[in-house]
Amino acid sequence: LVRSRGLGDVYKRQGYNRPMSIVAELSALSTALDELTARVVNLADARGSDDEDPIRSDLQEVERHLTQAGRRVAKSLRSLDV
């Protein structure tokens, strides 16, 4: 089992020498996830309030996953201590 030493180490090994570049990338990714989540929520809301609607249920599941992804990106940003 190989333990990660953090995103900073990974990006240094891959040739990213400037920590700000990863911060910018993660910030942009965070914004994109927020916008995508809002679009999915709008689509789910447009389906109405029928809890039995399978498309609405799928969209709500997608929303949960996108929200979790956003949290992980935010955690990565915090771990960079910038």
PDB file of N, CA and C in Angstrom:
ATOM      1  N   LEU A   1       0.851  -1.185   0.000  1.00  0.00           N
ATOM      2  CA  LEU A   1       0.000   0.000   0.000  1.00  0.00           C
ATOM      3  C   LEU A   1       0.887   1.235   0.000  1.00  0.00           C
ATOM      4  N   VAL A   2       0.699   2.087  -0.985  1.00  0.00           N
ATOM      5  CA  VAL A   2       1.472   3.313  -1.092  1.00  0.00           C
ATOM      6  C   VAL A   2       0.609   4.464  -0.615  1.00  0.00           C
ATOM      7  N   ARG A   3       1.096   5.175   0.338  1.00  0.00           N
ATOM      8  CA  ARG A   3       0.350   6.308   0.876  1.00  0.00           C
ATOM      9  C   ARG A   3       0.739   7.571   0.132  1.00  0.00           C
ATOM     10  N   SER A   4      -0.251   8.378  -0.151  1.00  0.00           N
ATOM     11  CA  SER A   4       0.001   9.651  -0.808  1.00  0.00           C
ATOM     12  C   SER A   4       0.625  10.622   0.184  1.00  0.00           C
ATOM     13  N   ARG A   5       1.559  11.381  -0.296  1.00  0.00           N
ATOM     14  CA  ARG A   5       2.171  12.396   0.559  1.00  0.00           C
ATOM     15  C   ARG A   5       1.544  13.758   0.321  1.00  0.00           C
ATOM     16  N   GLY A   6       0.457  13.789  -0.403  1.00  0.00           N
ATOM     17  CA  GLY A   6      -0.243  15.047  -0.663  1.00  0.00           C
ATOM     18  C   GLY A   6      -0.121  15.453  -2.110  1.00  0.00           C
ATOM     19  N   LEU A   7      -1.033  16.297  -2.523  1.00  0.00           N
ATOM     20  CA  LEU A   7      -1.050  16.745  -3.913  1.00  0.00           C
ATOM     21  C   LEU A   7       0.204  17.511  -4.296  1.00  0.00           C
ATOM     22  N   GLY A   8       0.777  18.249  -3.360  1.00  0.00           N
ATOM     23  CA  GLY A   8       1.980  19.013  -3.677  1.00  0.00           C
ATOM     24  C   GLY A   8       3.088  18.123  -4.192  1.00  0.00           C
ATOM     25  N   ASP A   9       3.323  17.003  -3.534  1.00  0.00           N
ATOM     26  CA  ASP A   9       4.367  16.066  -3.953  1.00  0.00           C
ATOM     27  C   ASP A   9       4.064  15.464  -5.317  1.00  0.00           C
ATOM     28  N   VAL A  10       2.813  15.114  -5.539  1.00  0.00           N
ATOM     29  CA  VAL A  10       2.417  14.521  -6.818  1.00  0.00           C
ATOM     30  C   VAL A  10       2.684  15.493  -7.949  1.00  0.00           C
ATOM     31  N   TYR A  11       2.292  16.744  -7.776  1.00  0.00           N
ATOM     32  CA  TYR A  11       2.456  17.699  -8.852  1.00  0.00           C
ATOM     33  C   TYR A  11       3.912  18.096  -9.051  1.00  0.00           C
ATOM     34  N   LYS A  12       4.720  18.071  -8.015  1.00  0.00           N
ATOM     35  CA  LYS A  12       6.143  18.327  -8.190  1.00  0.00           C
ATOM     36  C   LYS A  12       6.773  17.233  -9.033  1.00  0.00           C
ATOM     37  N   ARG A  13       6.378  15.970  -8.769  1.00  0.00           N
ATOM     38  CA  ARG A  13       6.923  14.856  -9.544  1.00  0.00           C
ATOM     39  C   ARG A  13       6.486  14.925 -10.999  1.00  0.00           C
ATOM     40  N   GLN A  14       5.329  15.523 -11.255  1.00  0.00           N
ATOM     41  CA  GLN A  14       4.825  15.596 -12.623  1.00  0.00           C
ATOM     42  C   GLN A  14       5.282  16.860 -13.340  1.00  0.00           C
ATOM     43  N   GLY A  15       6.160  17.626 -12.723  1.00  0.00           N
ATOM     44  CA  GLY A  15       6.722  18.783 -13.400  1.00  0.00           C
ATOM     45  C   GLY A  15       6.066  20.108 -13.078  1.00  0.00           C
ATOM     46  N   TYR A  16       5.134  20.146 -12.155  1.00  0.00           N
ATOM     47  CA  TYR A  16       4.538  21.409 -11.752  1.00  0.00           C
ATOM     48  C   TYR A  16       5.420  22.017 -10.672  1.00  0.00           C
ATOM     49  N   ASN A  17       6.145  23.056 -11.028  1.00  0.00           N
ATOM     50  CA  ASN A  17       7.059  23.655 -10.068  1.00  0.00           C
ATOM     51  C   ASN A  17       6.434  24.828  -9.333  1.00  0.00           C
ATOM     52  N   ARG A  18       5.375  25.373  -9.877  1.00  0.00           N
ATOM     53  CA  ARG A  18       4.756  26.532  -9.252  1.00  0.00           C
ATOM     54  C   ARG A  18       3.460  26.118  -8.578  1.00  0.00           C
ATOM     55  N   PRO A  19       3.401  26.220  -7.235  1.00  0.00           N
ATOM     56  CA  PRO A  19       2.184  25.817  -6.534  1.00  0.00           C
ATOM     57  C   PRO A  19       0.958  26.610  -6.966  1.00  0.00           C
ATOM     58  N   MET A  20       1.135  27.833  -7.427  1.00  0.00           N
ATOM     59  CA  MET A  20      -0.019  28.630  -7.826  1.00  0.00           C
ATOM     60  C   MET A  20      -0.733  28.029  -9.025  1.00  0.00           C
ATOM     61  N   SER A  21      -0.017  27.317  -9.883  1.00  0.00           N
ATOM     62  CA  SER A  21      -0.677  26.733 -11.043  1.00  0.00           C
ATOM     63  C   SER A  21      -1.695  25.680 -10.614  1.00  0.00           C
ATOM     64  N   ILE A  22      -1.370  24.880  -9.617  1.00  0.00           N
ATOM     65  CA  ILE A  22      -2.317  23.870  -9.148  1.00  0.00           C
ATOM     66  C   ILE A  22      -3.470  24.531  -8.409  1.00  0.00           C
ATOM     67  N   VAL A  23      -3.170  25.598  -7.697  1.00  0.00           N
ATOM     68  CA  VAL A  23      -4.241  26.323  -7.007  1.00  0.00           C
ATOM     69  C   VAL A  23      -5.221  26.896  -8.027  1.00  0.00           C
ATOM     70  N   ALA A  24      -4.703  27.464  -9.086  1.00  0.00           N
ATOM     71  CA  ALA A  24      -5.559  28.016 -10.126  1.00  0.00           C
ATOM     72  C   ALA A  24      -6.396  26.927 -10.784  1.00  0.00           C
ATOM     73  N   GLU A  25      -5.770  25.796 -11.066  1.00  0.00           N
ATOM     74  CA  GLU A  25      -6.493  24.687 -11.688  1.00  0.00           C
ATOM     75  C   GLU A  25      -7.597  24.162 -10.774  1.00  0.00           C
ATOM     76  N   LEU A  26      -7.280  23.972  -9.502  1.00  0.00           N
ATOM     77  CA  LEU A  26      -8.280  23.465  -8.567  1.00  0.00           C
ATOM     78  C   LEU A  26      -9.398  24.479  -8.333  1.00  0.00           C
ATOM     79  N   SER A  27      -9.050  25.747  -8.313  1.00  0.00           N
ATOM     80  CA  SER A  27     -10.081  26.791  -8.167  1.00  0.00           C
ATOM     81  C   SER A  27     -11.021  26.791  -9.364  1.00  0.00           C
ATOM     82  N   ALA A  28     -10.455  26.664 -10.555  1.00  0.00           N
ATOM     83  CA  ALA A  28     -11.289  26.612 -11.758  1.00  0.00           C
ATOM     84  C   ALA A  28     -12.169  25.368 -11.746  1.00  0.00           C
ATOM     85  N   LEU A  29     -11.611  24.256 -11.309  1.00  0.00           N
ATOM     86  CA  LEU A  29     -12.375  23.022 -11.222  1.00  0.00           C
ATOM     87  C   LEU A  29     -13.512  23.164 -10.213  1.00  0.00           C
ATOM     88  N   SER A  30     -13.235  23.802  -9.095  1.00  0.00           N
ATOM     89  CA  SER A  30     -14.254  24.032  -8.076  1.00  0.00           C
ATOM     90  C   SER A  30     -15.408  24.867  -8.632  1.00  0.00           C
ATOM     91  N   THR A  31     -15.067  25.912  -9.357  1.00  0.00           N
ATOM     92  CA  THR A  31     -16.091  26.765  -9.968  1.00  0.00           C
ATOM     93  C   THR A  31     -16.923  25.970 -10.976  1.00  0.00           C
ATOM     94  N   ALA A  32     -16.249  25.181 -11.799  1.00  0.00           N
ATOM     95  CA  ALA A  32     -16.962  24.380 -12.798  1.00  0.00           C
ATOM     96  C   ALA A  32     -17.902  23.375 -12.134  1.00  0.00           C
ATOM     97  N   LEU A  33     -17.451  22.750 -11.059  1.00  0.00           N
ATOM     98  CA  LEU A  33     -18.301  21.793 -10.339  1.00  0.00           C
ATOM     99  C   LEU A  33     -19.517  22.499  -9.740  1.00  0.00           C
ATOM    100  N   ASP A  34     -19.306  23.680  -9.178  1.00  0.00           N
ATOM    101  CA  ASP A  34     -20.428  24.450  -8.623  1.00  0.00           C
ATOM    102  C   ASP A  34     -21.458  24.783  -9.700  1.00  0.00           C
ATOM    103  N   GLU A  35     -20.973  25.216 -10.852  1.00  0.00           N
ATOM    104  CA  GLU A  35     -21.880  25.573 -11.950  1.00  0.00           C
ATOM    105  C   GLU A  35     -22.613  24.342 -12.478  1.00  0.00           C
ATOM    106  N   LEU A  36     -21.909  23.246 -12.623  1.00  0.00           N
ATOM    107  CA  LEU A  36     -22.517  22.011 -13.104  1.00  0.00           C
ATOM    108  C   LEU A  36     -23.555  21.496 -12.113  1.00  0.00           C
ATOM    109  N   THR A  37     -23.234  21.581 -10.835  1.00  0.00           N
ATOM    110  CA  THR A  37     -24.183  21.167  -9.801  1.00  0.00           C
ATOM    111  C   THR A  37     -25.456  21.994  -9.886  1.00  0.00           C
ATOM    112  N   ALA A  38     -25.317  23.301 -10.063  1.00  0.00           N
ATOM    113  CA  ALA A  38     -26.492  24.175 -10.180  1.00  0.00           C
ATOM    114  C   ALA A  38     -27.334  23.790 -11.400  1.00  0.00           C
ATOM    115  N   ARG A  39     -26.695  23.445 -12.499  1.00  0.00           N
ATOM    116  CA  ARG A  39     -27.443  23.030 -13.694  1.00  0.00           C
ATOM    117  C   ARG A  39     -28.211  21.744 -13.442  1.00  0.00           C
ATOM    118  N   VAL A  40     -27.579  20.797 -12.756  1.00  0.00           N
ATOM    119  CA  VAL A  40     -28.244  19.528 -12.454  1.00  0.00           C
ATOM    120  C   VAL A  40     -29.427  19.761 -11.518  1.00  0.00           C
ATOM    121  N   VAL A  41     -29.253  20.611 -10.523  1.00  0.00           N
ATOM    122  CA  VAL A  41     -30.347  20.935  -9.600  1.00  0.00           C
ATOM    123  C   VAL A  41     -31.515  21.552 -10.363  1.00  0.00           C
ATOM    124  N   ASN A  42     -31.215  22.467 -11.272  1.00  0.00           N
ATOM    125  CA  ASN A  42     -32.283  23.092 -12.067  1.00  0.00           C
ATOM    126  C   ASN A  42     -33.027  22.063 -12.912  1.00  0.00           C
ATOM    127  N   LEU A  43     -32.290  21.130 -13.490  1.00  0.00           N
ATOM    128  CA  LEU A  43     -32.941  20.073 -14.269  1.00  0.00           C
ATOM    129  C   LEU A  43     -33.827  19.203 -13.391  1.00  0.00           C
ATOM    130  N   ALA A  44     -33.336  18.842 -12.213  1.00  0.00           N
ATOM    131  CA  ALA A  44     -34.122  18.014 -11.296  1.00  0.00           C
ATOM    132  C   ALA A  44     -35.371  18.758 -10.841  1.00  0.00           C
ATOM    133  N   ASP A  45     -35.214  20.041 -10.534  1.00  0.00           N
ATOM    134  CA  ASP A  45     -36.361  20.841 -10.097  1.00  0.00           C
ATOM    135  C   ASP A  45     -37.405  20.977 -11.205  1.00  0.00           C
ATOM    136  N   ALA A  46     -36.929  21.049 -12.445  1.00  0.00           N
ATOM    137  CA  ALA A  46     -37.848  21.186 -13.576  1.00  0.00           C
ATOM    138  C   ALA A  46     -38.680  19.918 -13.786  1.00  0.00           C
ATOM    139  N   ARG A  47     -38.215  18.808 -13.248  1.00  0.00           N
ATOM    140  CA  ARG A  47     -38.958  17.549 -13.382  1.00  0.00           C
ATOM    141  C   ARG A  47     -40.165  17.498 -12.449  1.00  0.00           C
ATOM    142  N   GLY A  48     -40.269  18.476 -11.557  1.00  0.00           N
ATOM    143  CA  GLY A  48     -41.401  18.501 -10.644  1.00  0.00           C
ATOM    144  C   GLY A  48     -41.034  17.876  -9.313  1.00  0.00           C
ATOM    145  N   SER A  49     -42.051  17.558  -8.526  1.00  0.00           N
ATOM    146  CA  SER A  49     -41.802  17.055  -7.173  1.00  0.00           C
ATOM    147  C   SER A  49     -42.156  15.578  -7.014  1.00  0.00           C
ATOM    148  N   ASP A  50     -42.321  14.885  -8.124  1.00  0.00           N
ATOM    149  CA  ASP A  50     -42.659  13.460  -8.080  1.00  0.00           C
ATOM    150  C   ASP A  50     -41.443  12.646  -7.653  1.00  0.00           C
ATOM    151  N   ASP A  51     -41.471  12.144  -6.421  1.00  0.00           N
ATOM    152  CA  ASP A  51     -40.349  11.361  -5.909  1.00  0.00           C
ATOM    153  C   ASP A  51     -40.196  10.022  -6.622  1.00  0.00           C
ATOM    154  N   GLU A  52     -41.195   9.601  -7.357  1.00  0.00           N
ATOM    155  CA  GLU A  52     -41.136   8.331  -8.090  1.00  0.00           C
ATOM    156  C   GLU A  52     -40.535   8.492  -9.493  1.00  0.00           C
ATOM    157  N   ASP A  53     -40.267   9.723  -9.910  1.00  0.00           N
ATOM    158  CA  ASP A  53     -39.701   9.989 -11.234  1.00  0.00           C
ATOM    159  C   ASP A  53     -38.259   9.488 -11.268  1.00  0.00           C
ATOM    160  N   PRO A  54     -37.965   8.466 -12.094  1.00  0.00           N
ATOM    161  CA  PRO A  54     -36.609   7.904 -12.106  1.00  0.00           C
ATOM    162  C   PRO A  54     -35.552   8.886 -12.610  1.00  0.00           C
ATOM    163  N   ILE A  55     -35.911   9.764 -13.521  1.00  0.00           N
ATOM    164  CA  ILE A  55     -34.939  10.739 -14.026  1.00  0.00           C
ATOM    165  C   ILE A  55     -34.593  11.735 -12.928  1.00  0.00           C
ATOM    166  N   ARG A  56     -35.608  12.189 -12.223  1.00  0.00           N
ATOM    167  CA  ARG A  56     -35.373  13.118 -11.111  1.00  0.00           C
ATOM    168  C   ARG A  56     -34.486  12.460 -10.052  1.00  0.00           C
ATOM    169  N   SER A  57     -34.756  11.211  -9.749  1.00  0.00           N
ATOM    170  CA  SER A  57     -33.945  10.479  -8.767  1.00  0.00           C
ATOM    171  C   SER A  57     -32.493  10.363  -9.231  1.00  0.00           C
ATOM    172  N   ASP A  58     -32.311  10.072 -10.512  1.00  0.00           N
ATOM    173  CA  ASP A  58     -30.953   9.984 -11.057  1.00  0.00           C
ATOM    174  C   ASP A  58     -30.235  11.328 -10.974  1.00  0.00           C
ATOM    175  N   LEU A  59     -30.948  12.391 -11.300  1.00  0.00           N
ATOM    176  CA  LEU A  59     -30.349  13.730 -11.233  1.00  0.00           C
ATOM    177  C   LEU A  59     -29.975  14.099  -9.802  1.00  0.00           C
ATOM    178  N   GLN A  60     -30.790  13.697  -8.842  1.00  0.00           N
ATOM    179  CA  GLN A  60     -30.465  13.965  -7.440  1.00  0.00           C
ATOM    180  C   GLN A  60     -29.220  13.184  -7.016  1.00  0.00           C
ATOM    181  N   GLU A  61     -29.081  11.985  -7.533  1.00  0.00           N
ATOM    182  CA  GLU A  61     -27.885  11.194  -7.245  1.00  0.00           C
ATOM    183  C   GLU A  61     -26.648  11.855  -7.860  1.00  0.00           C
ATOM    184  N   VAL A  62     -26.783  12.344  -9.076  1.00  0.00           N
ATOM    185  CA  VAL A  62     -25.679  13.057  -9.724  1.00  0.00           C
ATOM    186  C   VAL A  62     -25.314  14.292  -8.899  1.00  0.00           C
ATOM    187  N   GLU A  63     -26.323  14.999  -8.421  1.00  0.00           N
ATOM    188  CA  GLU A  63     -26.073  16.180  -7.583  1.00  0.00           C
ATOM    189  C   GLU A  63     -25.256  15.801  -6.346  1.00  0.00           C
ATOM    190  N   ARG A  64     -25.612  14.716  -5.692  1.00  0.00           N
ATOM    191  CA  ARG A  64     -24.875  14.285  -4.503  1.00  0.00           C
ATOM    192  C   ARG A  64     -23.415  13.993  -4.835  1.00  0.00           C
ATOM    193  N   HIS A  65     -23.179  13.336  -5.962  1.00  0.00           N
ATOM    194  CA  HIS A  65     -21.802  13.019  -6.347  1.00  0.00           C
ATOM    195  C   HIS A  65     -21.010  14.274  -6.695  1.00  0.00           C
ATOM    196  N   LEU A  66     -21.643  15.197  -7.399  1.00  0.00           N
ATOM    197  CA  LEU A  66     -20.958  16.449  -7.739  1.00  0.00           C
ATOM    198  C   LEU A  66     -20.644  17.262  -6.489  1.00  0.00           C
ATOM    199  N   THR A  67     -21.570  17.265  -5.539  1.00  0.00           N
ATOM    200  CA  THR A  67     -21.338  17.970  -4.283  1.00  0.00           C
ATOM    201  C   THR A  67     -20.157  17.361  -3.539  1.00  0.00           C
ATOM    202  N   GLN A  68     -20.103  16.039  -3.513  1.00  0.00           N
ATOM    203  CA  GLN A  68     -18.971  15.355  -2.865  1.00  0.00           C
ATOM    204  C   GLN A  68     -17.664  15.676  -3.582  1.00  0.00           C
ATOM    205  N   ALA A  69     -17.692  15.701  -4.898  1.00  0.00           N
ATOM    206  CA  ALA A  69     -16.488  16.039  -5.661  1.00  0.00           C
ATOM    207  C   ALA A  69     -16.034  17.463  -5.328  1.00  0.00           C
ATOM    208  N   GLY A  70     -16.987  18.374  -5.217  1.00  0.00           N
ATOM    209  CA  GLY A  70     -16.655  19.752  -4.844  1.00  0.00           C
ATOM    210  C   GLY A  70     -16.006  19.827  -3.476  1.00  0.00           C
ATOM    211  N   ARG A  71     -16.496  19.038  -2.544  1.00  0.00           N
ATOM    212  CA  ARG A  71     -15.909  19.014  -1.199  1.00  0.00           C
ATOM    213  C   ARG A  71     -14.474  18.491  -1.236  1.00  0.00           C
ATOM    214  N   ARG A  72     -14.249  17.487  -2.059  1.00  0.00           N
ATOM    215  CA  ARG A  72     -12.891  16.928  -2.148  1.00  0.00           C
ATOM    216  C   ARG A  72     -11.919  17.913  -2.790  1.00  0.00           C
ATOM    217  N   VAL A  73     -12.387  18.633  -3.785  1.00  0.00           N
ATOM    218  CA  VAL A  73     -11.535  19.650  -4.406  1.00  0.00           C
ATOM    219  C   VAL A  73     -11.221  20.738  -3.384  1.00  0.00           C
ATOM    220  N   ALA A  74     -12.226  21.154  -2.622  1.00  0.00           N
ATOM    221  CA  ALA A  74     -12.010  22.170  -1.589  1.00  0.00           C
ATOM    222  C   ALA A  74     -11.011  21.671  -0.545  1.00  0.00           C
ATOM    223  N   LYS A  75     -11.110  20.411  -0.184  1.00  0.00           N
ATOM    224  CA  LYS A  75     -10.168  19.822   0.773  1.00  0.00           C
ATOM    225  C   LYS A  75      -8.754  19.831   0.200  1.00  0.00           C
ATOM    226  N   SER A  76      -8.637  19.522  -1.076  1.00  0.00           N
ATOM    227  CA  SER A  76      -7.320  19.555  -1.729  1.00  0.00           C
ATOM    228  C   SER A  76      -6.739  20.961  -1.715  1.00  0.00           C
ATOM    229  N   LEU A  77      -7.582  21.943  -1.984  1.00  0.00           N
ATOM    230  CA  LEU A  77      -7.118  23.336  -1.946  1.00  0.00           C
ATOM    231  C   LEU A  77      -6.629  23.696  -0.552  1.00  0.00           C
ATOM    232  N   ARG A  78      -7.379  23.292   0.462  1.00  0.00           N
ATOM    233  CA  ARG A  78      -6.970  23.596   1.841  1.00  0.00           C
ATOM    234  C   ARG A  78      -5.661  22.896   2.187  1.00  0.00           C
ATOM    235  N   SER A  79      -5.444  21.704   1.657  1.00  0.00           N
ATOM    236  CA  SER A  79      -4.231  20.954   1.993  1.00  0.00           C
ATOM    237  C   SER A  79      -2.979  21.580   1.385  1.00  0.00           C
ATOM    238  N   LEU A  80      -3.148  22.413   0.395  1.00  0.00           N
ATOM    239  CA  LEU A  80      -1.993  23.066  -0.225  1.00  0.00           C
ATOM    240  C   LEU A  80      -1.477  24.231   0.609  1.00  0.00           C
ATOM    241  N   ASP A  81      -2.273  24.664   1.606  1.00  0.00           N
ATOM    242  CA  ASP A  81      -1.872  25.751   2.515  1.00  0.00           C
ATOM    243  C   ASP A  81      -1.418  26.986   1.775  1.00  0.00           C
ATOM    244  N   VAL A  82      -2.203  27.401   0.806  1.00  0.00           N
ATOM    245  CA  VAL A  82      -1.841  28.605   0.038  1.00  0.00           C
ATOM    246  C   VAL A  82      -2.652  29.771   0.523  1.00  0.00           C
TER     247      VAL A  82
END
